Tab-separated table of C-alpha atoms and ligand atoms in Angstrom:
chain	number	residue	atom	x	y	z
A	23	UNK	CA	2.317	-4.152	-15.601
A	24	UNK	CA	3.484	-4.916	-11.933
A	25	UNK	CA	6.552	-4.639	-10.895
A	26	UNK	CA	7.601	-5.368	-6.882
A	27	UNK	CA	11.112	-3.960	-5.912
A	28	UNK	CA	12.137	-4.760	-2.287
A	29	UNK	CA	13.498	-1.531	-0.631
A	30	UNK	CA	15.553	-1.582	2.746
A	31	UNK	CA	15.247	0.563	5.271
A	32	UNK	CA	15.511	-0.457	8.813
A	33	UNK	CA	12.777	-3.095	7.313
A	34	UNK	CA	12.775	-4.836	4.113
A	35	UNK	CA	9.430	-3.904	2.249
A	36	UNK	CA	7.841	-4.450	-1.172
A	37	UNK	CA	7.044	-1.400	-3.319
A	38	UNK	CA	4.672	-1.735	-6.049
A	39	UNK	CA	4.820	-0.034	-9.469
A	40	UNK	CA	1.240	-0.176	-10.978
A	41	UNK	CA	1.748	0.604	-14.402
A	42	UNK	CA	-0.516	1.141	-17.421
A	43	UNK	CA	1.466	-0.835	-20.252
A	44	UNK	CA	0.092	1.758	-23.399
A	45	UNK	CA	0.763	4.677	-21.770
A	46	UNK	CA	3.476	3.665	-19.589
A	47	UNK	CA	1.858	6.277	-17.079
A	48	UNK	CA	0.770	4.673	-13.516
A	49	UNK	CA	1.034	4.701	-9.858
A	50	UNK	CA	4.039	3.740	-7.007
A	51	UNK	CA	2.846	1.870	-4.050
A	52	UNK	CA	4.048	2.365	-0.798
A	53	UNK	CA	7.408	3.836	-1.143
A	54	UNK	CA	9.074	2.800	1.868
A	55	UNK	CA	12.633	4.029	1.394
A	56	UNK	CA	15.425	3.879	-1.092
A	57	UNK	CA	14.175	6.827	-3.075
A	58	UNK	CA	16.844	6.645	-5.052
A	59	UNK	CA	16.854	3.678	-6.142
A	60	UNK	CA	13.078	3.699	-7.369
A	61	UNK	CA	13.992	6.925	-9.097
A	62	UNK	CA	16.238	5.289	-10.922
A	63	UNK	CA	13.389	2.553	-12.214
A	64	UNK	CA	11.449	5.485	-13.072
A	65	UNK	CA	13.967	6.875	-15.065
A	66	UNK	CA	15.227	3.424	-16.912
A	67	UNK	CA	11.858	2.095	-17.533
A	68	UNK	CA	10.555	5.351	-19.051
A	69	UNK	CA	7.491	5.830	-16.490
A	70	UNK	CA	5.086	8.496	-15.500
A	71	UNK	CA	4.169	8.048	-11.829
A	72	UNK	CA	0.529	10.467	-11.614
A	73	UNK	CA	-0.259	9.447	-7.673
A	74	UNK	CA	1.932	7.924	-4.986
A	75	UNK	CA	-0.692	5.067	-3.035
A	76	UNK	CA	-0.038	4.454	0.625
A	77	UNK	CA	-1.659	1.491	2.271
A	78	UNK	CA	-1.084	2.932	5.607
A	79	UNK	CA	1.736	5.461	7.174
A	80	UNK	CA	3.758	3.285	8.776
A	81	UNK	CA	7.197	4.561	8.846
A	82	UNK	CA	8.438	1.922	6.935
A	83	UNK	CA	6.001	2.345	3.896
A	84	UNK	CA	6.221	6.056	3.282
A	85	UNK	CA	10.166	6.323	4.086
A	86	UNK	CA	10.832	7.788	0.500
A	87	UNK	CA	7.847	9.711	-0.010
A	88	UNK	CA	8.689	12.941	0.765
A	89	UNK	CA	11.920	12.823	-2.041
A	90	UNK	CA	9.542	11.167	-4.965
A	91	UNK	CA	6.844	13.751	-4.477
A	92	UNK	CA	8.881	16.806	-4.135
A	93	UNK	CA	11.017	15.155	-7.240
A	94	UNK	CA	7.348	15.247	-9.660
A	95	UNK	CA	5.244	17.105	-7.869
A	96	UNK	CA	2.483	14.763	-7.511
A	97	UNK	CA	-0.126	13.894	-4.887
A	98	UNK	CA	-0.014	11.373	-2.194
A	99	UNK	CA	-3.231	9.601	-1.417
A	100	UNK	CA	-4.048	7.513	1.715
A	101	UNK	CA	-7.156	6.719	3.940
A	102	UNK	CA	-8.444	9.345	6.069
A	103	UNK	CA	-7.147	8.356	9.327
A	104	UNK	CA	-3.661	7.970	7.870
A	105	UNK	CA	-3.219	11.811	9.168
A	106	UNK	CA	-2.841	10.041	12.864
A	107	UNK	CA	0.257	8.260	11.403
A	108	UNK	CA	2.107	10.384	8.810
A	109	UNK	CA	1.930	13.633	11.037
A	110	UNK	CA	2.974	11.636	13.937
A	111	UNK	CA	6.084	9.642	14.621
A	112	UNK	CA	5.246	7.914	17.559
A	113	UNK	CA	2.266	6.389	15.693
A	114	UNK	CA	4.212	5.790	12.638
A	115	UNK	CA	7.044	3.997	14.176
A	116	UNK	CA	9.773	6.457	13.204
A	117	UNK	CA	10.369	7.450	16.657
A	118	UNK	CA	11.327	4.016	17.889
A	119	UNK	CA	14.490	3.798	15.981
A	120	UNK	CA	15.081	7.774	15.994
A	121	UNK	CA	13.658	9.335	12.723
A	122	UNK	CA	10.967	12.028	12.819
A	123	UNK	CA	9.235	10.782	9.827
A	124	UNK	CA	6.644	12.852	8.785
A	125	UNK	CA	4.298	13.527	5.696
A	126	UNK	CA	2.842	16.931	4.995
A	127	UNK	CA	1.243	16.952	1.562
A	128	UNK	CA	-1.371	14.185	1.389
A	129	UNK	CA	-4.396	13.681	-0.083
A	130	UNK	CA	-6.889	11.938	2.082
A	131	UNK	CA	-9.459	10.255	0.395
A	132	UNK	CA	-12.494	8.889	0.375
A	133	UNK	CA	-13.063	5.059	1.603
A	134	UNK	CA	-14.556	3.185	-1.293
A	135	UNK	CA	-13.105	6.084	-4.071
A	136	UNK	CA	-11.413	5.364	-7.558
A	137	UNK	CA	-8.355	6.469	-8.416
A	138	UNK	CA	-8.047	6.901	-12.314
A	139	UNK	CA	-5.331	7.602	-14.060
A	140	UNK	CA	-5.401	10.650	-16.181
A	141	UNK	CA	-3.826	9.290	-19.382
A	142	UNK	CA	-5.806	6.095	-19.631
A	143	UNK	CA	-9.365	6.711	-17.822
A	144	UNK	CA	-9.990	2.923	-17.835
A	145	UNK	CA	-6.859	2.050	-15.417
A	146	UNK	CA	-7.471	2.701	-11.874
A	147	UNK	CA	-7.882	1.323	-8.553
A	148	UNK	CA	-10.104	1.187	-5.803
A	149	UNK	CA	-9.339	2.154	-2.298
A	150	UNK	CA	-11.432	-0.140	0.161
A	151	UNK	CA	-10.302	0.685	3.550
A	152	UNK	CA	-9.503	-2.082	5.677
A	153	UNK	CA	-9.101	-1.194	9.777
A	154	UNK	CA	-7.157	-3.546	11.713
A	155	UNK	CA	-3.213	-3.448	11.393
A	156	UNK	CA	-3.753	0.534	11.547
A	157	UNK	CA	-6.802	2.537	11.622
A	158	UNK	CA	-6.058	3.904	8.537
A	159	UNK	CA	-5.523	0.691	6.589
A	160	UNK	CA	-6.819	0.125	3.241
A	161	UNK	CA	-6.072	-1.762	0.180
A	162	UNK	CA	-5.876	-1.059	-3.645
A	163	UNK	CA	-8.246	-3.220	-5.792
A	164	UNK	CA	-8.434	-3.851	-9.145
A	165	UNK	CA	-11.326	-6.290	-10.601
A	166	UNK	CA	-9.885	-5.719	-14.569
A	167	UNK	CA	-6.435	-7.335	-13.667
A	168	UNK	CA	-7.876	-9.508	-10.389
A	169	UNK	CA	-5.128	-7.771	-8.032
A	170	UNK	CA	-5.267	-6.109	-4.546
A	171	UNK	CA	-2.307	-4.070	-2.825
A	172	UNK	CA	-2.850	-5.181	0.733
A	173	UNK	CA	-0.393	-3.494	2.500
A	174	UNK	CA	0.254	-5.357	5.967
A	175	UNK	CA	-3.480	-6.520	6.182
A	176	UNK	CA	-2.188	-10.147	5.087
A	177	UNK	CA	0.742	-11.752	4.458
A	178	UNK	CA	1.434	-15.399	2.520
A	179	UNK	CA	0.007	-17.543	5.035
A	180	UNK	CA	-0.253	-15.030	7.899
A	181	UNK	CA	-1.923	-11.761	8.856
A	182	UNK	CA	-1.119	-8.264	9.900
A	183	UNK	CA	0.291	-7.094	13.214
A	184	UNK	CA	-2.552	-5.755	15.725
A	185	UNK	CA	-0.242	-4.733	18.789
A	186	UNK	CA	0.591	-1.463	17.386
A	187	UNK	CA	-1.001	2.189	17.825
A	188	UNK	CA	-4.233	1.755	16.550
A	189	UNK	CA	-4.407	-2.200	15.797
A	190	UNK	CA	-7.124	-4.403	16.715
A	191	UNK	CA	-7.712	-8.215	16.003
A	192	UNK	CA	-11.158	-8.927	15.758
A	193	UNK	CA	-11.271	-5.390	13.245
A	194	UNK	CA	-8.710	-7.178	11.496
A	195	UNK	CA	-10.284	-10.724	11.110
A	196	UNK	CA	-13.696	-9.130	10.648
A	197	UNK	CA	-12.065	-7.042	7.537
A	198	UNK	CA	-10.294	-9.212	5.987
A	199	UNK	CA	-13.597	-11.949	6.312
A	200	UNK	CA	-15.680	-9.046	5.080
A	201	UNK	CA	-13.304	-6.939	2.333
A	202	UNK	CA	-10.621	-9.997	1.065
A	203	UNK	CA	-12.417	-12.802	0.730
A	204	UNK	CA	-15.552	-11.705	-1.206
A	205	UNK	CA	-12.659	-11.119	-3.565
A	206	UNK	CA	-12.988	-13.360	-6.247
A	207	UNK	CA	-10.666	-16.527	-5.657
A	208	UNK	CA	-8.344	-16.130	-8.016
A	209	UNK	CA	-7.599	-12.177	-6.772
A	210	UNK	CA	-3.871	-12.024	-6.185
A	211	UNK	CA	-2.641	-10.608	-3.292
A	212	UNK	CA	0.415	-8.339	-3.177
A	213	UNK	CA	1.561	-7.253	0.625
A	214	UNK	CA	4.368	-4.934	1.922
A	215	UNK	CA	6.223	-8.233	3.822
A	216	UNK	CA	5.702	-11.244	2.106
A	217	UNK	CA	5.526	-13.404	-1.281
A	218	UNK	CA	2.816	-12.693	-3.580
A	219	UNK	CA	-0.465	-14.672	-2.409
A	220	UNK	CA	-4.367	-15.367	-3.591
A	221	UNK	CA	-7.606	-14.949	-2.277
A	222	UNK	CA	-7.887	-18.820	-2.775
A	223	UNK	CA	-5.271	-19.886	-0.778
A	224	UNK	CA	-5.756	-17.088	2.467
A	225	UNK	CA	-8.956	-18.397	2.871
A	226	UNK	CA	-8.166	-22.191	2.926
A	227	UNK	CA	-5.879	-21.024	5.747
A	228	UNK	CA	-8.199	-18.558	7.383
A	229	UNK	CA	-11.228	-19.509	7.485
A	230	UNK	CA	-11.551	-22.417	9.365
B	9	ZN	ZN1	2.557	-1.682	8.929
């Protein structure tokens, strides 16, 4: 099960809940703010969040981490140069509109690793990293249910921001040519800013 709740910050972002259906156990995707409010999903819906997933540390994609992990105790996992963002405020963003945002219990893992969920050893995603918006960009993939958390990589009918700390263009385009669209075609793709979109339809727009 998927389930996208828009949380507003400063921003409005989507947040992901990656749920296994049998054992109602799963992941939370970029937590961006409105703890509260997502622990109150958690609560109603009966889940077991194992691992919070970040697809990069911008500010307004890890605003309600802190109060979710220290709530359960669990890990936070991100790409390894994601330690340039979360530690950092002026990287992350926070400092532009006065918060000191900062992370200091993450996991950083490695680029291409699975992330399994301990009560059901088949459900998992993988972490390909994808450089471009951020250094420490990457996306969640899974093949079984043809999905991929994309973060800010790419948007319905648009693509990531490069002008921030970190950011480049051509990494981007490169990436997403290399990473996204030797997805399978019908591979949906769920971002932090936009509609839900596919593989399919990204390319037709992309790769002219
Ligand atoms: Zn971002």
């Amino acid at each position: 099960m998927i389930l996208q709740v828009e949380v507003r910050g400063i921003f409005a972002t989507n947040c992901y809940f990656y749920i296994d259906d049998a054992t109602k156990h799963g992941f939370l995707i970029d937590p961006g703010a409105e703890a509260d409010k997502l622990l109150k999903i958690i609560e109603r819906e009966g889940f077991t969040i194992e691992k919070i997933l970040l697809t990069h540390g911008h500010f307004d994609h890890i605003g309600a981490v802190n109060e979710i992990q220290s709530k359960f105790g669990i890990e936070v996992c991100m790409q390894g140069n994601g330690r340039d963002y979360v530690e950092n405020p002026a990287w992350n963003l926070s400092a532009y509109f006065n918060l000191n945002m900062k992370l200091d219990d993450v996991t950083y893992i490695e680029d291409f690793s699975k992330i399994i969920l301990s009560a059901n050893r088949n459900f998992g995603l993988k972490m390909i990293p994808l450089a471009g918006h951020t250094t420490d960009s990457a996306i969640f993939y899974s093949k079984n249910d043809s999905v991929a958390f994309v973060g800010d990589s790419i948007f319905l009918n648009s693509i990531g921001r490069t002008d921030f700390p970190g950011g480049d263009e051509i990494t981007l385009r490169k990436n997403l040519r290399d990473k996204i669209f030797t997805l399978s075609n019908d591979t949906i793709l769920l971002s932090g800013h936009s509609e839900p979109t596919s593989v399919a339809n990204e390319r037709k727009l992309l790769m002219i």
